[in-house]
Amino acid sequence: MLTDEQIVRRVRQGDLDAYGELVERYQRRLVAAAHHLVGDEDAARDVVQETFIQAYRHLEQLRDAAKVGAWLYGILRHRAHSWLAARRPTVSWEDESVDEWFVAADPAERVDMTALLAGLPAADRDALAARYLMDLSYDEVAKALGTSPQNARVRVCRAKERLRNLLDRAEKEVGL
Amino acid sequence: MRNVTPCPNWRELLSAYQDNNVSPKDRKRVAAHLQTCGDCRQALAQMDGDRDRFIDAYMAPAAKADLRDTVLAALRADAAIPAEQPQRKFPWDLLFHLGKAGAAVTLILLVAVFMGREPAGNLPATKNPSIFNEETDTTGDTTILLNTDQKLYQNSIADSYSEDGTVDAPDYLSPAKVYAARVNPDYGMNSYLYTVDGDGNLVTPSYGMIDDPGNALTLDQPKNRLYASNGNNPVMAYDALVSVKAKGSKIPSKPAGLKMAYDIDYRLQVKNALQKSRQAQGIITGLGGFTMNYQYVNNEHEPAVAAFNGKIPAEKAEAALAEIEKLGNVRGLTIAGEDLTGQFQSQREEIARQTEHAKKLDAIGSRSASKVAAGVEDQRHAAKGQVNAAKNALTGLTTRHELVTISAAFYEATPREPLTLARATAGTRHALNYALLLLVTIAVFFLVVGLVAAPFVGLRYWRRRRMAS
């Protein structure tokens, strides 16, 4: 299997199929992250598609090909935030209520996780998406979020705690 | 499941441990702590559970994502259609803002210039200095300042004159030998009348104006007597021969048999009066003469003047004039001659008379002592004193005869700046003016650019607003 550096080198030499391989490698993580960031599955695909197209056009700006995942996530964040900014009037996270989480008879399945997690602050969503979904190291998270590795470690820790508190609250609400 | 809180000091480290982002040393520490701390073990387990639920919530739907073909198709279509090159837009906005800045700076500078401008009429006058005017010195000798552009023309003046010195009848002098010189009125001078001899040398000054036909001067050349007349009445008469010459003319040859003394007076216009005056004094001393006195006047707002008086051997006078004339623009030259023949003769007669008188008194004094008591001895001493005085006067006449008195005044045409400090201030003011002019030019340039850019900027804003609406 080709490494990220090899793929990027081929793409830069004009091999578009190699870019397809890069898309395949990262599309799921990016869609998951986009879904978490924008809260809409269909929109997440559009955002990721735009991310890949934009990344291809600006591939010459990628300095460290080994960290292409972090680079792609950085582009994705900007695209996601742009999408949210354009759709802000119609999206309201605060309108979600615990009652809407009841969708199934099984308590464990009653929780709509994506709607629940949308209640996290944006900074925490960024950190969790980078760490859990993109599986980035703290250095890469820091690079993608534009902060220091130490701060990235703190933000990830804090996001995890908020995630725990959110889930704990939801579990108590639905009687898990 | 109960929400378990990890030990406060281990929160971050536990999180990093879960993410496998700790150093080997910390990994061992956390592992050791987990063996002894049940809460942290449970908290770590909860974190693992949360992570799995989180990942499942998003990765499960994403697993079916297949964007490869879509992305590649989009990129191929993008490549098939020549990518729209980002057009380099002309920076109208930038020019517009520069223009606004230019307008502001222009306004400020114009206000500054208006507030700081010098009041009109405060500049020193730069008209021609009055060195061309006729002047009379303290000795009563008339100094004629001839302009080099003077016009000489024949004037058939034949005024009343008689041989015995009375003015009673015209037509004594040949009209061909009497001329009038009129100073160029462009220099703002009065049209004075001068009589000139047949060689073109101006020989007499006149206080009468050409426009006043009653005033004219006549000259008795054989007697070197000059008469001025006002109609039929004599106004004045000069015993001395007065000769005024223009640049390049020569000292008049001494009339045969006369002991002539000449006084030469130069007026030159130069750029540096003091420097030229010193050069002229060097010429005098270099030709065997000497300087008696000199002065330098440098008043504010007036042309500087440097002048000196000296003596030079008569035979070197012509050479001295030629050298001095090279130092500047000759604006005037007066050569005044005086016949000393009579004075020589009278002094010699005085010496002879007093010598003879003293000899007679000597004889009286030697015969009778009583005569001495009567004051004869005093008369004898007085007579000898008269002899010595006459001899000294004769020596003085000889000196005047053999040494030409030469004086020269050097004028600067441009008034001096008042003070060195003021000159420096003026220089600084000029430099600031140039800097201000440069700033105004730059500001006006940006103003023009801004005016050009304004319609384009407005058009863009209008389009944006229309698109937004």
Coordinates of C-alpha atoms in Angstrom, one line a residue, chain B residues 16-190:
Chain B
A16 CA -3.5 11.4 26.9
Y17 CA -2.9 7.9 28.0
Q18 CA -6.1 6.9 26.3
D19 CA -5.0 8.6 23.2
N20 CA -1.6 6.9 23.3
N21 CA 0.0 10.3 23.3
V22 CA 2.2 10.0 26.4
S23 CA 5.9 9.4 26.9
P24 CA 7.0 5.9 27.9
K25 CA 7.9 7.2 31.3
D26 CA 4.3 8.7 31.8
R27 CA 2.9 5.5 30.4
K28 CA 4.5 3.6 33.2
R29 CA 3.3 6.1 35.8
V30 CA -0.3 6.0 34.6
A31 CA -0.2 2.2 34.4
A32 CA 1.1 2.0 38.0
H33 CA -1.6 4.5 39.1
L34 CA -4.3 2.6 37.4
Q35 CA -3.4 -0.5 39.3
T36 CA -4.0 1.2 42.6
C37 CA -6.8 3.7 41.7
G38 CA -10.2 2.2 41.0
D39 CA -11.9 5.5 40.1
C40 CA -9.3 6.3 37.4
R41 CA -9.7 2.8 36.0
Q42 CA -13.4 3.3 35.8
A43 CA -13.0 6.7 34.3
L44 CA -10.7 5.3 31.7
A45 CA -13.2 2.7 30.9
Q46 CA -15.9 5.3 30.5
M47 CA -13.7 7.3 28.2
D48 CA -13.1 4.3 26.1
G49 CA -16.9 3.7 26.0
D50 CA -17.6 7.2 25.1
R51 CA -15.0 7.2 22.4
D52 CA -16.5 4.1 20.9
R53 CA -20.0 5.4 21.0
F54 CA -18.8 8.7 19.5
I55 CA -17.0 7.1 16.7
D56 CA -19.8 4.7 16.0
A57 CA -22.3 7.5 15.8
Y58 CA -20.4 9.1 12.9
M59 CA -18.3 6.4 11.3
A60 CA -21.2 4.1 10.8
P61 CA -23.1 6.5 8.4
A62 CA -19.8 7.5 6.8
A63 CA -18.8 4.0 6.0
K64 CA -21.1 4.0 3.0
A65 CA -19.5 7.2 1.6
D66 CA -18.0 6.8 -1.8
L67 CA -16.9 10.1 -3.1
R68 CA -14.1 8.9 -5.2
D69 CA -15.8 8.8 -8.5
T70 CA -17.7 12.0 -7.8
V71 CA -14.6 13.9 -6.8
L72 CA -12.5 12.6 -9.7
A73 CA -15.4 13.3 -12.2
A74 CA -15.5 16.8 -10.9
L75 CA -11.8 17.2 -11.1
R76 CA -11.7 15.8 -14.7
A77 CA -14.5 18.1 -15.7
D78 CA -12.6 20.9 -14.1
A79 CA -9.5 19.9 -16.0
A80 CA -11.4 19.5 -19.3
I81 CA -12.7 23.0 -19.1
P82 CA -9.7 25.3 -19.0
A83 CA -9.5 26.5 -15.5
E84 CA -10.6 30.0 -15.2
Q85 CA -7.4 31.8 -14.5
P86 CA -7.9 34.1 -11.6
Q87 CA -7.9 37.5 -13.3
R88 CA -5.5 39.9 -11.8
K89 CA -7.9 42.6 -10.8
F90 CA -6.8 46.2 -11.0
P91 CA -6.6 47.6 -7.5
W92 CA -9.2 50.2 -7.9
D93 CA -10.1 50.1 -4.2
L94 CA -6.5 50.7 -3.2
L95 CA -6.2 53.6 -5.6
F96 CA -9.5 55.0 -4.3
H97 CA -8.2 54.9 -0.7
L98 CA -4.9 56.4 -1.8
G99 CA -6.8 59.1 -3.5
K100 CA -8.8 59.9 -0.3
A101 CA -5.5 60.0 1.6
G102 CA -4.1 62.3 -1.1
A103 CA -7.1 64.6 -0.9
A104 CA -6.7 64.8 2.9
V105 CA -3.0 65.5 2.7
T106 CA -3.5 68.1 -0.1
L107 CA -6.1 69.9 2.0
I108 CA -3.9 69.9 5.1
L109 CA -0.9 71.1 3.1
L110 CA -2.8 73.8 1.4
V111 CA -4.1 75.1 4.7
A112 CA -0.5 74.9 6.0
V113 CA 0.8 76.8 3.1
F114 CA -2.0 79.4 3.4
M115 CA -1.4 79.9 7.1
G116 CA 2.4 79.9 6.9
R117 CA 2.8 82.1 3.8
E118 CA 4.9 85.2 4.1
P119 CA 3.1 88.5 4.1
A120 CA 3.4 90.2 0.8
G121 CA 5.9 93.1 0.4
N122 CA 8.2 91.9 3.1
L123 CA 11.1 91.0 0.8
P124 CA 14.1 93.3 0.5
A125 CA 14.1 95.5 -2.5
T126 CA 16.3 94.3 -5.3
K127 CA 16.2 97.4 -7.4
N128 CA 19.5 98.7 -8.9
P129 CA 21.5 100.3 -6.1
S130 CA 22.0 104.0 -6.4
I131 CA 25.7 103.8 -7.4
F132 CA 24.9 105.3 -10.7
N133 CA 23.8 108.6 -9.3
E134 CA 25.8 111.6 -9.4
E135 CA 27.6 112.4 -6.2
T136 CA 29.6 115.2 -4.7
D137 CA 32.4 114.3 -2.3
T138 CA 33.3 116.3 0.7
T139 CA 36.2 118.1 -0.9
G140 CA 33.8 119.8 -3.3
D141 CA 35.2 118.1 -6.3
T142 CA 32.6 116.8 -8.6
T143 CA 32.5 113.0 -9.1
I144 CA 30.9 112.0 -12.3
L145 CA 29.6 108.4 -12.6
L146 CA 29.4 107.5 -16.2
N147 CA 27.5 104.6 -17.3
T148 CA 29.3 102.5 -19.8
D149 CA 26.2 102.7 -22.0
Q150 CA 26.5 106.4 -22.2
K151 CA 25.7 108.0 -25.5
L152 CA 27.9 110.7 -26.9
Y153 CA 26.6 112.9 -29.5
Q154 CA 27.6 116.1 -31.0
N155 CA 25.8 119.1 -29.6
S156 CA 26.2 122.4 -31.1
I157 CA 26.5 124.2 -27.9
A158 CA 28.1 127.6 -28.4
D159 CA 27.4 129.5 -25.3
S160 CA 28.4 132.9 -24.2
Y161 CA 32.1 133.3 -23.3
S162 CA 34.7 135.9 -23.5
E163 CA 38.4 135.8 -23.2
D164 CA 38.6 137.7 -20.0
G165 CA 36.4 135.3 -18.2
T166 CA 33.1 136.9 -18.5
V167 CA 30.3 135.3 -20.3
D168 CA 28.9 137.7 -22.7
A169 CA 28.8 136.3 -26.2
P170 CA 28.2 132.9 -27.9
D171 CA 30.2 131.2 -30.6
Y172 CA 33.5 131.3 -28.9
L173 CA 34.1 127.5 -29.0
S174 CA 34.0 125.5 -32.1
P175 CA 30.9 123.5 -32.2
A176 CA 32.8 120.5 -33.5
K177 CA 34.8 120.3 -30.2
V178 CA 32.0 120.5 -27.7
Y179 CA 29.9 117.5 -27.0
A180 CA 27.3 116.5 -24.6
A181 CA 27.0 113.1 -22.9
R182 CA 23.7 111.9 -21.8
V183 CA 23.4 109.0 -19.4
N184 CA 21.2 106.3 -20.5
P185 CA 17.8 107.1 -18.9
D186 CA 17.0 103.3 -18.7
Y187 CA 19.1 103.4 -15.5
G188 CA 16.8 105.8 -13.9
M189 CA 19.2 108.7 -14.0
N190 CA 18.6 112.3 -14.9

